Short mmCIF file of C-alpha atoms and ligand atoms in Angstrom, two decimals:
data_model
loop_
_atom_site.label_atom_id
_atom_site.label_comp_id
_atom_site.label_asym_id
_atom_site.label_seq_id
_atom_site.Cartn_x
_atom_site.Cartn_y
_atom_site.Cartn_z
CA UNK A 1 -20.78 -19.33 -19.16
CA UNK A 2 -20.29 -16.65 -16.60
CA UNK A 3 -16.69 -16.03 -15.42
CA UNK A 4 -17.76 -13.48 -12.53
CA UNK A 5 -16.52 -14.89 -9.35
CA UNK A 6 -16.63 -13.51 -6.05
CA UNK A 7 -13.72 -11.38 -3.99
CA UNK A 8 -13.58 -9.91 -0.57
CA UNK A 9 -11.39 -6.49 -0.09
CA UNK A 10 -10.49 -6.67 3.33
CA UNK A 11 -10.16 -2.48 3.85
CA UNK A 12 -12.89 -1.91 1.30
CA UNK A 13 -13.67 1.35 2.22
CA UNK A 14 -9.97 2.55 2.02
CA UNK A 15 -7.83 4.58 -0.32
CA UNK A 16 -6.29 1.21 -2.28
CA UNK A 17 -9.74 -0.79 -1.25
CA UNK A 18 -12.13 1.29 -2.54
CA UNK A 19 -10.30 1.19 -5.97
CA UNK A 20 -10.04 -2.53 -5.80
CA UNK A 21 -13.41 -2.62 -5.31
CA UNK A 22 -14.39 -0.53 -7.95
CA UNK A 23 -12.13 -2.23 -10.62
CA UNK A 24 -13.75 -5.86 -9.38
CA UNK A 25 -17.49 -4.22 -10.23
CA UNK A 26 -16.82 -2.66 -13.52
CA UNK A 27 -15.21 -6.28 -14.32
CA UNK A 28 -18.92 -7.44 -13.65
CA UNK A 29 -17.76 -9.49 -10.02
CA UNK A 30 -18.96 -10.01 -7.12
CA UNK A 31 -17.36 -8.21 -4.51
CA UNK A 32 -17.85 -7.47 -0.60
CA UNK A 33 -16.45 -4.57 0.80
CA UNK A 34 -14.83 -5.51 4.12
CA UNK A 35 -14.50 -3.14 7.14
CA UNK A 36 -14.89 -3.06 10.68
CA UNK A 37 -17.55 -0.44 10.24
CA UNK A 38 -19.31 -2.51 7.92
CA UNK A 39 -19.29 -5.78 10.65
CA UNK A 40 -16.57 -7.42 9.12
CA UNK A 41 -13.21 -7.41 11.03
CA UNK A 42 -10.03 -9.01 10.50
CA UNK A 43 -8.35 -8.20 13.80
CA UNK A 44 -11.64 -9.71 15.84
CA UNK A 45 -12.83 -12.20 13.25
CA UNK A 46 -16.38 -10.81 13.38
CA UNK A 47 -18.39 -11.62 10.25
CA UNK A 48 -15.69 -13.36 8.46
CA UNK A 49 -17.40 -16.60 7.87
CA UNK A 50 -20.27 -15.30 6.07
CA UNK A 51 -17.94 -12.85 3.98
CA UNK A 52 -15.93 -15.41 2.61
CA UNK A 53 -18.25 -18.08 1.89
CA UNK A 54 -17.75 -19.21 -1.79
CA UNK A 55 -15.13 -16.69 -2.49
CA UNK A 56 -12.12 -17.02 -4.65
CA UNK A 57 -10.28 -14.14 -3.85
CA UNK A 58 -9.61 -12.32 -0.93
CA UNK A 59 -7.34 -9.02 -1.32
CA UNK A 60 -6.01 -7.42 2.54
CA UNK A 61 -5.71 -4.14 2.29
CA UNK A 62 -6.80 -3.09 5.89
CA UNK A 63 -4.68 -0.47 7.77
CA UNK A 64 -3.48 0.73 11.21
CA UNK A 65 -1.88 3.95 12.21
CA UNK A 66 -0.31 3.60 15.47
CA UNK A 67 3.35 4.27 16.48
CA UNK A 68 3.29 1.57 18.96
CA UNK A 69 5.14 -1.48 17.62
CA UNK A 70 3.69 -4.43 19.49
CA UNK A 71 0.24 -3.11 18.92
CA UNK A 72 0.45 -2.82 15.35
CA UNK A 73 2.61 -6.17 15.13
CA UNK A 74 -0.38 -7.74 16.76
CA UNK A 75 -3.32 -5.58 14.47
CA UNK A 76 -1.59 -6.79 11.27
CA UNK A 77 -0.46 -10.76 12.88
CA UNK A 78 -4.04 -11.38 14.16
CA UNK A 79 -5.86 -10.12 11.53
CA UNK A 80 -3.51 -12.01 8.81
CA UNK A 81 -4.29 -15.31 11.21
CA UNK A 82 -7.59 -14.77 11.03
CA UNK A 83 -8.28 -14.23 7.15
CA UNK A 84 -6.05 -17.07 6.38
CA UNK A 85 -7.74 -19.33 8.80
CA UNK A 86 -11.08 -18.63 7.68
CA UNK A 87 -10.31 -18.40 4.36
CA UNK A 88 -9.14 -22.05 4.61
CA UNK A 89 -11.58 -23.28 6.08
CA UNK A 90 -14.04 -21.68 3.58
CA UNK A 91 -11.59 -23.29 0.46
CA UNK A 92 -11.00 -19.39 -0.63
CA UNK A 93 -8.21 -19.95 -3.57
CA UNK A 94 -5.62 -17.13 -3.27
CA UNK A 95 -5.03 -14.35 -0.19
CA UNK A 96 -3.12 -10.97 -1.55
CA UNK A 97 -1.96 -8.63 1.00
CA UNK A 98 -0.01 -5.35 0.23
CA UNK A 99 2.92 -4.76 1.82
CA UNK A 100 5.81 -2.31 1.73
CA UNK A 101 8.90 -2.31 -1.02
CA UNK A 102 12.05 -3.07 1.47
CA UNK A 103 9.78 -4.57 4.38
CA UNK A 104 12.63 -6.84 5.74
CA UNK A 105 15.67 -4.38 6.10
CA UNK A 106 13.17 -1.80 7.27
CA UNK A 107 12.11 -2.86 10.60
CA UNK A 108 13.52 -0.77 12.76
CA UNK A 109 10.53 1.30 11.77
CA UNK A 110 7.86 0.22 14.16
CA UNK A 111 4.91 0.63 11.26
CA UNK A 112 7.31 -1.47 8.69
CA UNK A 113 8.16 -3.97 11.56
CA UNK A 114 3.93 -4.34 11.57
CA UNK A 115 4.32 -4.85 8.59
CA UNK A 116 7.02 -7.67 8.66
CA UNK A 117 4.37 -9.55 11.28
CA UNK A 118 1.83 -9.48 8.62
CA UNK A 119 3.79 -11.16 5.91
CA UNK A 120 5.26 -13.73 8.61
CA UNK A 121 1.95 -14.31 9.52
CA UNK A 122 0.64 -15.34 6.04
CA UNK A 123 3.59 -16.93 4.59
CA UNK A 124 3.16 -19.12 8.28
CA UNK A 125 -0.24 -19.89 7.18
CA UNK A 126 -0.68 -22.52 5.35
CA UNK A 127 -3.10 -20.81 2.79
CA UNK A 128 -1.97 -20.39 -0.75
CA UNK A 129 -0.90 -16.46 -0.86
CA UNK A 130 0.83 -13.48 -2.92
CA UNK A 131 2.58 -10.74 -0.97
CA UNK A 132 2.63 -7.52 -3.19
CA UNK A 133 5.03 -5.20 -1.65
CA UNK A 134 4.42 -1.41 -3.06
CA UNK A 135 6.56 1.69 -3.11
CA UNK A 136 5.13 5.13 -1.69
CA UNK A 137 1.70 5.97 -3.11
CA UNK A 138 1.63 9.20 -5.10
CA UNK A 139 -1.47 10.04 -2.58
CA UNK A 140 1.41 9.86 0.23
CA UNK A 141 3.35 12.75 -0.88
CA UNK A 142 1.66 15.05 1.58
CA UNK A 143 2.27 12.89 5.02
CA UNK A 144 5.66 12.29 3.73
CA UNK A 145 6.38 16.19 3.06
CA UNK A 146 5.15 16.61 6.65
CA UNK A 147 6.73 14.56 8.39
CA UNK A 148 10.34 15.43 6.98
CA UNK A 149 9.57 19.62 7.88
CA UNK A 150 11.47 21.46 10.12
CA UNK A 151 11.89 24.99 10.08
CA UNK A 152 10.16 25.67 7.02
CA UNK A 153 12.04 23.33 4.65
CA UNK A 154 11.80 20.17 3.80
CA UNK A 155 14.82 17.81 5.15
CA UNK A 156 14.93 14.01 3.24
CA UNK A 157 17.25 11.17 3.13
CA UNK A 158 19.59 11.12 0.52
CA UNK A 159 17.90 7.99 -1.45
CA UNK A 160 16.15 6.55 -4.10
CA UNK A 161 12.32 7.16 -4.98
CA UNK A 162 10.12 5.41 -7.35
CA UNK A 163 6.56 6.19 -5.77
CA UNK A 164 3.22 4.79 -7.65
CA UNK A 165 -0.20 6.30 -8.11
CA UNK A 166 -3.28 4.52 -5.94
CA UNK A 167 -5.02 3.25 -8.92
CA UNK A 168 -1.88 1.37 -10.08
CA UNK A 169 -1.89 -0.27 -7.18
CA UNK A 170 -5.88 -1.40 -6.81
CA UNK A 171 -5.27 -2.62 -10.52
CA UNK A 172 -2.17 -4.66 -9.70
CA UNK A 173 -3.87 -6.20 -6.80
CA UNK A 174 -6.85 -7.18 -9.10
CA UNK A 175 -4.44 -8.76 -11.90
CA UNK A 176 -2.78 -10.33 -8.83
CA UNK A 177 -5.42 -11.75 -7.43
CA UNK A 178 -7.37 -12.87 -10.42
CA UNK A 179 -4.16 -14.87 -11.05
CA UNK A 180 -2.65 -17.89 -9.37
CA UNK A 181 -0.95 -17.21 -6.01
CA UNK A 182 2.95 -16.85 -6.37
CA UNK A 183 3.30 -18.65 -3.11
CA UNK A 184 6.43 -14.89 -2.26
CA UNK A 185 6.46 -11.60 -2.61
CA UNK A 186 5.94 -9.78 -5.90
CA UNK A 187 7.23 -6.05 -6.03
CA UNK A 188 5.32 -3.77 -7.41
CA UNK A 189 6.58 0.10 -8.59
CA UNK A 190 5.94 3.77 -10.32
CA UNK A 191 7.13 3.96 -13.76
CA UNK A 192 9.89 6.55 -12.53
CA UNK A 193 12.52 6.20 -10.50
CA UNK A 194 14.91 9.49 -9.18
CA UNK A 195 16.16 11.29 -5.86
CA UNK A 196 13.96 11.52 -2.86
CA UNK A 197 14.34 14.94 -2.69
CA UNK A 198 13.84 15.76 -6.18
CA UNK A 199 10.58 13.67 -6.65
CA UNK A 200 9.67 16.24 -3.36
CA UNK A 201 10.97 19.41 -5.15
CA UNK A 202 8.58 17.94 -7.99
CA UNK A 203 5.92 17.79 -5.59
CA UNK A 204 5.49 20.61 -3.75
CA UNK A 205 6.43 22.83 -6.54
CA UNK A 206 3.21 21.44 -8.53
CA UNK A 207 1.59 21.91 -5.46
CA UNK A 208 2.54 25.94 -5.66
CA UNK A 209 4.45 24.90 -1.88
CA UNK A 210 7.07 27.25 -1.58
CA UNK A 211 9.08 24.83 0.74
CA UNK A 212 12.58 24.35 0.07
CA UNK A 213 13.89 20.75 -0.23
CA UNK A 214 17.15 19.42 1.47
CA UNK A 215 19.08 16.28 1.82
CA UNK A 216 20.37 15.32 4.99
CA UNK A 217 22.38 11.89 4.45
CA UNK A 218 22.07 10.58 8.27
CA UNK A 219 18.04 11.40 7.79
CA UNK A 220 16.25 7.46 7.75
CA UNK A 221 12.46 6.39 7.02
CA UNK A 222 10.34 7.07 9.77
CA UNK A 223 13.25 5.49 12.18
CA UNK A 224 14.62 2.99 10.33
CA UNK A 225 18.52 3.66 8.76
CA UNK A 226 18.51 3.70 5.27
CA UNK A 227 20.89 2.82 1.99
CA UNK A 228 20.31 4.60 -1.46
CA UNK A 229 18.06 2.01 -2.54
CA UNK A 230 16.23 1.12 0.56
CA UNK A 231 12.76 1.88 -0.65
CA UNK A 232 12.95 0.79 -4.46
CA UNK A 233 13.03 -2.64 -6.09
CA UNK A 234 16.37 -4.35 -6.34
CA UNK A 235 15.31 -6.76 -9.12
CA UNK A 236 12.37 -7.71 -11.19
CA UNK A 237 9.36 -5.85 -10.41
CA UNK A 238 5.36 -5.08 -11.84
CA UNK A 239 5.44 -1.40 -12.78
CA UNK A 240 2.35 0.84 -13.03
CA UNK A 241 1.66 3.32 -16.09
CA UNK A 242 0.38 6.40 -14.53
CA UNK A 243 3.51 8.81 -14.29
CA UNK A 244 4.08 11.24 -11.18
CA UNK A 245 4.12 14.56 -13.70
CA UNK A 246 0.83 12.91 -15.13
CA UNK A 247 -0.42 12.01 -12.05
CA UNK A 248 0.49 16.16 -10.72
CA UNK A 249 -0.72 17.43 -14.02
CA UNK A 250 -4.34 15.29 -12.85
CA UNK A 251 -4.59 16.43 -8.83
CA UNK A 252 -4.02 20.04 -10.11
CA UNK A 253 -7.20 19.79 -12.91
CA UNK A 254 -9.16 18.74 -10.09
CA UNK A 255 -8.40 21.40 -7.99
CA UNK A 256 -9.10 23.52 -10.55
CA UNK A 257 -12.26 22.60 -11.18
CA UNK A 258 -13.24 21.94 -7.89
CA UNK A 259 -12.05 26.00 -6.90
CA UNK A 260 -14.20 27.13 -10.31
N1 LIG B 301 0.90 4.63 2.12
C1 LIG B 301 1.76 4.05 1.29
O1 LIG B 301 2.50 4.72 0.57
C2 LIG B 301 1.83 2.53 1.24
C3 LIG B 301 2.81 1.91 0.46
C4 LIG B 301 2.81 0.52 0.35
C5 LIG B 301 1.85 -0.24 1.01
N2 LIG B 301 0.92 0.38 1.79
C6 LIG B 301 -0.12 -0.44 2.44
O2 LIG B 301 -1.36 -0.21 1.80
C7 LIG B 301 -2.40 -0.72 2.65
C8 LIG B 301 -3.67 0.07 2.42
O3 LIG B 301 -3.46 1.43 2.71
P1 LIG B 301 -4.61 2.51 2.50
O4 LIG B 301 -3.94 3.83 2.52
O5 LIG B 301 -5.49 2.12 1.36
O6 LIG B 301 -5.43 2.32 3.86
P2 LIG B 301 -6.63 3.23 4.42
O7 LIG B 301 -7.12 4.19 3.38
O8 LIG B 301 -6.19 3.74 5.74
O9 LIG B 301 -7.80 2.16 4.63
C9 LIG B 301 -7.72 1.20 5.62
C10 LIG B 301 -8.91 0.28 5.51
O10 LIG B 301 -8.76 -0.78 6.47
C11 LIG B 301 -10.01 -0.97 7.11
N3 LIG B 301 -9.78 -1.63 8.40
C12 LIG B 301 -9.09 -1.17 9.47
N4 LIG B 301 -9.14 -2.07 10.46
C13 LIG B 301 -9.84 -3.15 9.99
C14 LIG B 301 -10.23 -4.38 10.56
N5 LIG B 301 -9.91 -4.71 11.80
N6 LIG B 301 -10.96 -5.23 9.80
C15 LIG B 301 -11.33 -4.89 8.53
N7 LIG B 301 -10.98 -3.74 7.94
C16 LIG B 301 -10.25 -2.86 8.68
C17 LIG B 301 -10.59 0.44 7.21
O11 LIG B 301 -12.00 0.45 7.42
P3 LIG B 301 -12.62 0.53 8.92
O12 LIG B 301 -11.97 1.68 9.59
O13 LIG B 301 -14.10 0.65 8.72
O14 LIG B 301 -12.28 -0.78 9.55
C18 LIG B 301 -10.26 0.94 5.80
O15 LIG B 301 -11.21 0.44 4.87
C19 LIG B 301 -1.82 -0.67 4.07
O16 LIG B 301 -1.76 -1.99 4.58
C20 LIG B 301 -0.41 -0.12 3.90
O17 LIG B 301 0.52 -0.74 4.73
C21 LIG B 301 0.89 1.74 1.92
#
């Protein structure tokens, strides 16, 4: 008897999407990659129907960048509305979404408080859901060194890191999802935890970034005031494998190769 089912990956195309996607197919499933440039959109409802019909699964990893907090409360609030709508009325068995490690005392942060909508909008739903809520993704690393330079160096809050490589992530949502839905948020983390600002010095060192790292203890996340332990899991959490200096050790081969 085959056990190949069917999943949509809302953000299909994307970083953690394309991964989910990938994992799904090598597991011999059916899978439809979901993306507004591929006709299917959460935020407008196009194409959902005919995505969903006789799925199990879906997994919502569809993204926004904006810094304007109603509009990306109202991206990720309609677009959770509409997958959980359709999904019920197309008897899908479990919605995961990916969230953020710390969502609810983040909000202050107009991305995070987007964020918040998303998860109120599902757990509001009705349909039978997990919320996965991830730490930084290794493949992060760069935005985040950006966005905390000035002057040359790099300037972070004085907190707690325990970032997680993409494909840790795609494979968590896949275990997730294949599973039954936790009807609450499951947190998900790297196998490492230490200081912001030495998993940075880490970084950019690998890198060969000459960038000198700083803590600043009034610094926050992206607008939101943080504690020490703002952006890590505070109790029981699903931990990926792959290990930052393995992870490095990986991103420099390929650029190696890729130079020769
Ligand atoms: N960055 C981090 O460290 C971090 C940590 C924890 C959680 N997360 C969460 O991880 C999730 C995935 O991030 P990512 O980096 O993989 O995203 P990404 O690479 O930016 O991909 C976003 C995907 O969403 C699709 N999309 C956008 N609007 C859509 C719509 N209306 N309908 C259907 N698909 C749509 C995009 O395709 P089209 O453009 O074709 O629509 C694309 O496939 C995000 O929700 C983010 O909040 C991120």
């Amino acid at each position: 008897m085959s056990t190949s089912k069917k999943f949509v990956v809302i953000g299909g195309t994307g970083l953690i999407g394309s991964k989910a996607v990938a994992i799904l197919r090598n597991a011999g499933h059916d899978v439809v990659v979901a993306s507004s440039r591929n006709g299917i959109n959460a935020f407008t409802g196009e194409g959902l129907e005919a995505a969903l019909s006789g799925a199990d699964a879906v997994i919502d990893v569809s993204n926004m960048m904006s810094f304007d907090e109603p509009v990306l409360r109202n991206f990720f609030a309609t677009s959770s509305r509409n997958l959980t709508a359709a999904e019920k009325a197309a008897g899908v068995r479990h919605h995961v979404v990916l969230s953020i490690v710390g969502t609810s005392d983040l909000v202050s942060n107009p991305y995070i408080s987007g964020k918040q909508a998303q998860e109120e909008a599902v757990q509001a739903s009705g349909q039978d859901y997990t919320i996965v809520r991830a730490t930084q993704f290794y493949e992060f690393m760069d935005t985040l060194a950006e966005a905390y330079t000035a002057d040359g160096a790099v300037t972070v809050p004085d907190i707690e890191f325990q970032p997680i490589a993409a494909d840790d992530v795609a494979a968590a949502l896949v275990r997730v999802a294949l599973g039954n839905p936790h009807h609450g948020i499951v947190d998900l983390a790297g196998p490492d935890r230490a200081g912001f600002d030495e998993i940075m010095r880490t970084y950019l060192a690998a890198k060969g970034d000459r960038r000198s790292v700083r803590v600043d203890a009034s610094l926050g996340y992206f607008g939101a005031p943080v504690t020490a332990t703002s952006l890590v899991p505070m109790g029981a959490f699903m931990r990926g494998e792959i290990a930052f200096s393995d992870w490095l050790q990986q991103q420099t081969h390929a650029t190696q190769v890729e130079k020769a």
